[in-house]
Short mmCIF file of the C-alpha atoms (twelve columns), coordinates in Angstrom:
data_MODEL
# 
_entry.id   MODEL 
# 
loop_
_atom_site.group_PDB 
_atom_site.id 
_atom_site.type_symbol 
_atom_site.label_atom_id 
_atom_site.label_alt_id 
_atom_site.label_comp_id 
_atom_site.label_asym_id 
_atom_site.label_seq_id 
_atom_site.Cartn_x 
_atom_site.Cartn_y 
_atom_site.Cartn_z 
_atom_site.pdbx_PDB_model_num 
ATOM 1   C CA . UNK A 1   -4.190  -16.630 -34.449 1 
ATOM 2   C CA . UNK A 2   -1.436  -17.195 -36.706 1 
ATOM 3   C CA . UNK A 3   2.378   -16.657 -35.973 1 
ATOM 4   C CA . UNK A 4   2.094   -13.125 -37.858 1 
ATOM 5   C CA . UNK A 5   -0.276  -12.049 -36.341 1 
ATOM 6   C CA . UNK A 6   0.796   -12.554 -32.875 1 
ATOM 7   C CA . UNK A 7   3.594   -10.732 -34.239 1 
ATOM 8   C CA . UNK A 8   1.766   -7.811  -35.658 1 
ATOM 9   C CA . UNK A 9   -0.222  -7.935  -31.926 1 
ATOM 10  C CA . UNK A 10  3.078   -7.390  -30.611 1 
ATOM 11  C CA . UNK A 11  4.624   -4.806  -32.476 1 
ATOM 12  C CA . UNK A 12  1.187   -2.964  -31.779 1 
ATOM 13  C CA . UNK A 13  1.561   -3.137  -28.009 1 
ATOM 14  C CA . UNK A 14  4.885   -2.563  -28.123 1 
ATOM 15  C CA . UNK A 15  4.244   1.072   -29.827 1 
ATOM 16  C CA . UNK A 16  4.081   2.681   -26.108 1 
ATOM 17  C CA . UNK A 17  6.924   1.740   -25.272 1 
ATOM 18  C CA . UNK A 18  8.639   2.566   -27.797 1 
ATOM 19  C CA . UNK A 19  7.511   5.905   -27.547 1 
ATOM 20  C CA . UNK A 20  7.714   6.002   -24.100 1 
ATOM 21  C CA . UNK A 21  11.866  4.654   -24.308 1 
ATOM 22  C CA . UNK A 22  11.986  7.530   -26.606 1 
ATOM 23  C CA . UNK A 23  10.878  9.744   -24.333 1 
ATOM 24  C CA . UNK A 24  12.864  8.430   -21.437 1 
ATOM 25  C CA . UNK A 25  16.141  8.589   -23.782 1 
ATOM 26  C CA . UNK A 26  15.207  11.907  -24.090 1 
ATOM 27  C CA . UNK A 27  15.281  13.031  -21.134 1 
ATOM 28  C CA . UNK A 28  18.253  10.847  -19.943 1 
ATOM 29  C CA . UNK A 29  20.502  12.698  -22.670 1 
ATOM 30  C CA . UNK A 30  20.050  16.028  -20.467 1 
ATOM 31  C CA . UNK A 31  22.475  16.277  -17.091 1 
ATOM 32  C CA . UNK A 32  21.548  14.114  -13.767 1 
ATOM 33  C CA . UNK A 33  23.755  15.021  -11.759 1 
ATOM 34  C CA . UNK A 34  22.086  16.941  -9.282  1 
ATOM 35  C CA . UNK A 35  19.983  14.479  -8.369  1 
ATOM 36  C CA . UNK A 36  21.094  13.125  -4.960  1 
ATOM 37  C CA . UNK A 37  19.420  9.243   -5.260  1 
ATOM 38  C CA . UNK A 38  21.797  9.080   -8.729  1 
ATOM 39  C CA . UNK A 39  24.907  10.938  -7.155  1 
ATOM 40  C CA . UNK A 40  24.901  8.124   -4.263  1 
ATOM 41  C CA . UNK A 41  24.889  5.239   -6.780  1 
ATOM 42  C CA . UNK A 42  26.446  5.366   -10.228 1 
ATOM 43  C CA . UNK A 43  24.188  3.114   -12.538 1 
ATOM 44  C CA . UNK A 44  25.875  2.293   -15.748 1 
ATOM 45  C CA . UNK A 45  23.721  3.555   -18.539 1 
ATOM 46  C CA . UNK A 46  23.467  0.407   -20.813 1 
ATOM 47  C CA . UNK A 47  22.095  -1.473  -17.397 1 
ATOM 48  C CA . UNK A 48  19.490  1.703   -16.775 1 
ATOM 49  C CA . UNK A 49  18.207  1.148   -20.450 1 
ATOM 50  C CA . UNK A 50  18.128  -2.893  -20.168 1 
ATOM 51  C CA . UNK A 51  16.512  -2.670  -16.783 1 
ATOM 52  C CA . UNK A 52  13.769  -0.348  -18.063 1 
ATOM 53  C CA . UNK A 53  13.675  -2.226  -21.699 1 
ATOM 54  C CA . UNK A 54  13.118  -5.995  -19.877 1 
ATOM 55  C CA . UNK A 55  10.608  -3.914  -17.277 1 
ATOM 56  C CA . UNK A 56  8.490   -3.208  -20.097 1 
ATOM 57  C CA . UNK A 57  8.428   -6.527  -21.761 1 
ATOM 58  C CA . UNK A 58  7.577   -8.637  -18.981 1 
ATOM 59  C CA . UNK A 59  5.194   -6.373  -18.190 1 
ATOM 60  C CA . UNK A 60  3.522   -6.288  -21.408 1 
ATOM 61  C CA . UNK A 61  3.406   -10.006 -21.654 1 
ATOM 62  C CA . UNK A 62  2.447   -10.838 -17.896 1 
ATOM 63  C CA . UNK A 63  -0.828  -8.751  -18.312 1 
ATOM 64  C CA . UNK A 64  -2.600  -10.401 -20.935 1 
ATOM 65  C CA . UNK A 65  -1.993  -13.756 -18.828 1 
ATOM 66  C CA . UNK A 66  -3.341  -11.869 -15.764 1 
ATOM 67  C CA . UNK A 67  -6.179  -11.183 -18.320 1 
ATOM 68  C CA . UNK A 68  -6.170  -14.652 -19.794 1 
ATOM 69  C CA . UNK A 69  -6.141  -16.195 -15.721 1 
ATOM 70  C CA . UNK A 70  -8.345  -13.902 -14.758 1 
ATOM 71  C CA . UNK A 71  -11.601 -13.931 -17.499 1 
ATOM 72  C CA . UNK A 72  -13.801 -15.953 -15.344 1 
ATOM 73  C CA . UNK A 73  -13.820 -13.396 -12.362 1 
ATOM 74  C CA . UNK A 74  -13.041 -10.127 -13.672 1 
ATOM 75  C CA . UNK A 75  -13.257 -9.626  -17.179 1 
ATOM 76  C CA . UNK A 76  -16.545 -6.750  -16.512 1 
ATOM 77  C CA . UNK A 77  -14.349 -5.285  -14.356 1 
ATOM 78  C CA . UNK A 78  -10.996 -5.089  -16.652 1 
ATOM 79  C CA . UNK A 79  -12.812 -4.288  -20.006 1 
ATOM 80  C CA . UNK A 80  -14.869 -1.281  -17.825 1 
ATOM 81  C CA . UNK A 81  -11.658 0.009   -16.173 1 
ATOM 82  C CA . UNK A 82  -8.539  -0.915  -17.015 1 
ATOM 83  C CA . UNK A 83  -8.105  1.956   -19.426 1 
ATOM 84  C CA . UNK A 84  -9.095  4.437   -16.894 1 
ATOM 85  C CA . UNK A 85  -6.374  2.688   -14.952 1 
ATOM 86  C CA . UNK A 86  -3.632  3.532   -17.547 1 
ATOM 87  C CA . UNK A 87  -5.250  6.954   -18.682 1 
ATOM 88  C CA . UNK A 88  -5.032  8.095   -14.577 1 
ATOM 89  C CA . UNK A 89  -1.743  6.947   -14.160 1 
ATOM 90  C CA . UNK A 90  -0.009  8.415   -17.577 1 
ATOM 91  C CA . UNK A 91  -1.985  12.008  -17.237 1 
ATOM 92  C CA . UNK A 92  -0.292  12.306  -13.881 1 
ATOM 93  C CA . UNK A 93  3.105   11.235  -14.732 1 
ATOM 94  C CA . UNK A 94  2.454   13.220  -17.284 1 
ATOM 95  C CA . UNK A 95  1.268   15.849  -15.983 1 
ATOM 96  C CA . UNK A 96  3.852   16.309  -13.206 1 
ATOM 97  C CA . UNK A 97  6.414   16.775  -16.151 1 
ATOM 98  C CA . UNK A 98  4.759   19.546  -17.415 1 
ATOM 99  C CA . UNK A 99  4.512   21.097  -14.428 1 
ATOM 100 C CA . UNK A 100 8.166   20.500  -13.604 1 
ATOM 101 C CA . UNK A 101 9.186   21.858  -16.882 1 
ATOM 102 C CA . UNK A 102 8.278   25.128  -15.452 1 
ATOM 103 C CA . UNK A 103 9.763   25.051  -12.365 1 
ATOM 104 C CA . UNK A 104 13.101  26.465  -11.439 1 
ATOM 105 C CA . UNK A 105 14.484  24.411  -9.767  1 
ATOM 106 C CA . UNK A 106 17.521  22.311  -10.907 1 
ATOM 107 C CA . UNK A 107 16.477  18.967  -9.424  1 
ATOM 108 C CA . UNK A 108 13.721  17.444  -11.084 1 
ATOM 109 C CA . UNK A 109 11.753  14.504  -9.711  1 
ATOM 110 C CA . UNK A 110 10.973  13.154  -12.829 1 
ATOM 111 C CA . UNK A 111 13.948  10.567  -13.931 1 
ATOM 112 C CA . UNK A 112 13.894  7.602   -15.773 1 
ATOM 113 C CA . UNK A 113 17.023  5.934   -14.560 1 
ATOM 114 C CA . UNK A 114 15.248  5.206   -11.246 1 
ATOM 115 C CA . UNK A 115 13.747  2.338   -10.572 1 
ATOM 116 C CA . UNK A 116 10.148  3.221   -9.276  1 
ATOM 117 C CA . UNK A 117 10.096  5.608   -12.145 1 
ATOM 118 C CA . UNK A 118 10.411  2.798   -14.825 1 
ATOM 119 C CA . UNK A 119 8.035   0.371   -12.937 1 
ATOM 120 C CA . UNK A 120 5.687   2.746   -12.835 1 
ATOM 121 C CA . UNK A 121 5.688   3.635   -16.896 1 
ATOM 122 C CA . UNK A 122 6.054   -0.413  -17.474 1 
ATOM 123 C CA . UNK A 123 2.571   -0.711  -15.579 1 
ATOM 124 C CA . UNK A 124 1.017   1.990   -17.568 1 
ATOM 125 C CA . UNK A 125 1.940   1.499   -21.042 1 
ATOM 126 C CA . UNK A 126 1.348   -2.000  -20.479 1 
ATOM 127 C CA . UNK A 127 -2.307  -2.057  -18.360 1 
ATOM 128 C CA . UNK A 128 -4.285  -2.116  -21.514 1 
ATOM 129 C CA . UNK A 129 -2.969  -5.533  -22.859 1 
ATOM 130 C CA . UNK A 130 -4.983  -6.941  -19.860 1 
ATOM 131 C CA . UNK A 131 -7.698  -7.083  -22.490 1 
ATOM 132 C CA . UNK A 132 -5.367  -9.360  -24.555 1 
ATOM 133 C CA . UNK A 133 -5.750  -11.902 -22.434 1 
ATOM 134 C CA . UNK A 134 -9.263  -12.215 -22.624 1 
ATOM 135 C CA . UNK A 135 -9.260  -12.202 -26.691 1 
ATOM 136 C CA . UNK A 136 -6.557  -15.031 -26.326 1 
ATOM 137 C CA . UNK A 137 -9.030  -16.877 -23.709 1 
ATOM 138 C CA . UNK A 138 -12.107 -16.467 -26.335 1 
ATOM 139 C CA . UNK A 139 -9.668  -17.242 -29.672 1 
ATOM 140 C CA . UNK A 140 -8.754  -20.840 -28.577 1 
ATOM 141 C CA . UNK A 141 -6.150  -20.156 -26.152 1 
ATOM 142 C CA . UNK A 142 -7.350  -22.631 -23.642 1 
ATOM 143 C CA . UNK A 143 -4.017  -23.603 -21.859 1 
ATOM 144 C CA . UNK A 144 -1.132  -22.368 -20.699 1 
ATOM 145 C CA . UNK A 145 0.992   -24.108 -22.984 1 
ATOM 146 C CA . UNK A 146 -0.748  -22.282 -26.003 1 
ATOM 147 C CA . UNK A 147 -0.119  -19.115 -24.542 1 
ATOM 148 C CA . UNK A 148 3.680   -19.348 -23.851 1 
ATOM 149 C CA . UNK A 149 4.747   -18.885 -27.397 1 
ATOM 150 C CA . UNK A 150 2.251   -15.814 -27.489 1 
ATOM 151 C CA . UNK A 151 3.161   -13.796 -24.416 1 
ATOM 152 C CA . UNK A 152 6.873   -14.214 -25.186 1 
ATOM 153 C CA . UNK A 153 6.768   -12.811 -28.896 1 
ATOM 154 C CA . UNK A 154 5.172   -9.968  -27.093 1 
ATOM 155 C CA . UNK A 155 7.184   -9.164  -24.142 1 
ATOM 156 C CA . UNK A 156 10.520  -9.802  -26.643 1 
ATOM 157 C CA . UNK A 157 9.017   -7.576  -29.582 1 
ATOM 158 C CA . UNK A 158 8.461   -4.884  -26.158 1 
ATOM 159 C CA . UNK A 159 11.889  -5.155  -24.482 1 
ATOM 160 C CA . UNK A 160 13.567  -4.781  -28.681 1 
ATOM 161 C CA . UNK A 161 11.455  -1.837  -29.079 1 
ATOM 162 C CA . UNK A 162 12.298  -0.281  -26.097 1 
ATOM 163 C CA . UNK A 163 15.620  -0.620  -26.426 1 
ATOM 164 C CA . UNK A 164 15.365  1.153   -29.672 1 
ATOM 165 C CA . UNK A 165 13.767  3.805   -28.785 1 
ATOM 166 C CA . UNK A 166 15.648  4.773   -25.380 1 
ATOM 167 C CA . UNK A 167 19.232  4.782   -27.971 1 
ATOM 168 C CA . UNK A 168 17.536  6.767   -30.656 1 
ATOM 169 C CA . UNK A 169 15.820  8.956   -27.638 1 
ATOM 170 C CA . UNK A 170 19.140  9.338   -26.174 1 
ATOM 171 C CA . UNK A 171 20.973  9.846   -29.713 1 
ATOM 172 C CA . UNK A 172 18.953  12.088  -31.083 1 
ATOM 173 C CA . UNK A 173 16.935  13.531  -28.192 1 
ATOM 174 C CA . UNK A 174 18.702  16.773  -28.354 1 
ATOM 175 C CA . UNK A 175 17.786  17.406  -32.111 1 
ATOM 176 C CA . UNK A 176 14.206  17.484  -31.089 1 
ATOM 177 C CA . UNK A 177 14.516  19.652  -28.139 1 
ATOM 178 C CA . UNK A 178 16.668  22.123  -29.078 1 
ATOM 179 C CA . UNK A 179 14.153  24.621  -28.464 1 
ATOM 180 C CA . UNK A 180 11.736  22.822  -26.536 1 
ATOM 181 C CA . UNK A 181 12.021  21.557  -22.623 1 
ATOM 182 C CA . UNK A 182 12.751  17.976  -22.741 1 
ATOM 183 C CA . UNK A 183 10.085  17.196  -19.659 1 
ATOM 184 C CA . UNK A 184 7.765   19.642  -21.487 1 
ATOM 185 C CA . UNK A 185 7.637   18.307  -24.971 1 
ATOM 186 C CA . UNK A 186 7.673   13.744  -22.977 1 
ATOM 187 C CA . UNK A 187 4.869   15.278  -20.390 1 
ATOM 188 C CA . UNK A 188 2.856   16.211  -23.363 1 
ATOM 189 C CA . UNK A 189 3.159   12.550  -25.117 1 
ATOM 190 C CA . UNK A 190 2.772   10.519  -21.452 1 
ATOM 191 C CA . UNK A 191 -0.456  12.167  -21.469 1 
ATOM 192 C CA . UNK A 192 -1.282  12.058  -25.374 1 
ATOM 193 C CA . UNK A 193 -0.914  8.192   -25.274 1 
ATOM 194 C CA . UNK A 194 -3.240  7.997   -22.058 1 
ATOM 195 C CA . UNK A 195 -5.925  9.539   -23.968 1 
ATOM 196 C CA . UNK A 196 -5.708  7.383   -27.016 1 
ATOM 197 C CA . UNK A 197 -5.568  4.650   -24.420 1 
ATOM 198 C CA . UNK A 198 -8.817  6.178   -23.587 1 
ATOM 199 C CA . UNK A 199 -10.716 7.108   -26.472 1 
ATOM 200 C CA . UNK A 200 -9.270  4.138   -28.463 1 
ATOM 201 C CA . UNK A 201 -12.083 2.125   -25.245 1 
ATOM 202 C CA . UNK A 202 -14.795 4.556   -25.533 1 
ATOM 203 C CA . UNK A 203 -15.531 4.735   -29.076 1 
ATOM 204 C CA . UNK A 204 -14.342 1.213   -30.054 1 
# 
């Protein structure tokens, strides 16, 4: 592959995120304050949005060398499941937002400045690229060395992106839900991107 398009690769992995930060920034914008794990430790918001933002680009660039490592043992097993994998786990992250949309309770358990709740969109958004690997594996990519320059476009292009989007989800989040439920209107795209994760396998 050449350098752009490792670059293009990267900017095309990085879309989840991206739209996922969004999402997250989103969501953020509204009030946390009744949420007793946040009220017991203050967490700067420029840390919350670099700690998610470098979550999702190591993530994105350790799985295609967990793909890459991996190709001799499990590459059936990744290319047959690893976008069930990442549909499962979006639809019910997603789908618990939906449902908390409509609850009425103040406290919701959905919140992106917490730590499990970012590792656990990193791994999602990012379980796909595990295929990656194996096209770097079967395009030359032979050693390590080869890959470094790879797998750190794409975790840096990830952790820029998602940066971007969590200030422009935060910034603007309130224009777009005005009139529609913040958790509502990010359950609805957590579980939108799982199924294009999905289909995108099935009829490629």
């Amino acid at each position: 592959m050449s350098l752009l398009d490792i670059i293009l690769l990267a900017i095309a992995l990085a879309m989840d995120c991206f739209t996922v930060s969004i999402v997250s920034g989103m969501i953020d914008h509204g009030d946390w304050h009744n949420d007793s794990s946040e009220a017991k430790i203050r967490v700067p918001v420029p840390v919350i949005y670099l700690r998610m933002a470098f979550l999702f680009g190591f993530f994105q660039a350790m799985m295609p060398l967990l793909g890459w490592l991996g190709i001799s043992y499990f590459q059936s097993y990744m290319e047959a499941y690893d976008h069930w994998i990442a549909f499962g786990m979006l639809a019910f992250i997603g789908g618990k937002m939906i449902k908390e949309s409509f609850d009425k309770e103040e406290e919701k358990h959905f919140n992106p400045r917490r730590l499990h709740t970012q590792l656990l969109l990193a791994i999602a958004t990012s379980i796909d690229a595990l295929a990656i690997g194996i096209s770097f594996a079967c395009t030359g990519y032979n050693t390590l060395s080869l890959l470094t320059l790879p797998l750190f476009i794409i975790g840096l292009a990830s952790f820029i992106l998602s940066l971007v989007g969590y200030y422009l989800g935060r910034r603007f989040g309130n224009i777009i839900t005005r009139r529609l439920k913040p958790e509502l209107f990010g359950g609805f795209i957590l579980v939108g991107i799982g199924i294009k994760i999905l289909l995108s396998h099935l009829f490629e």
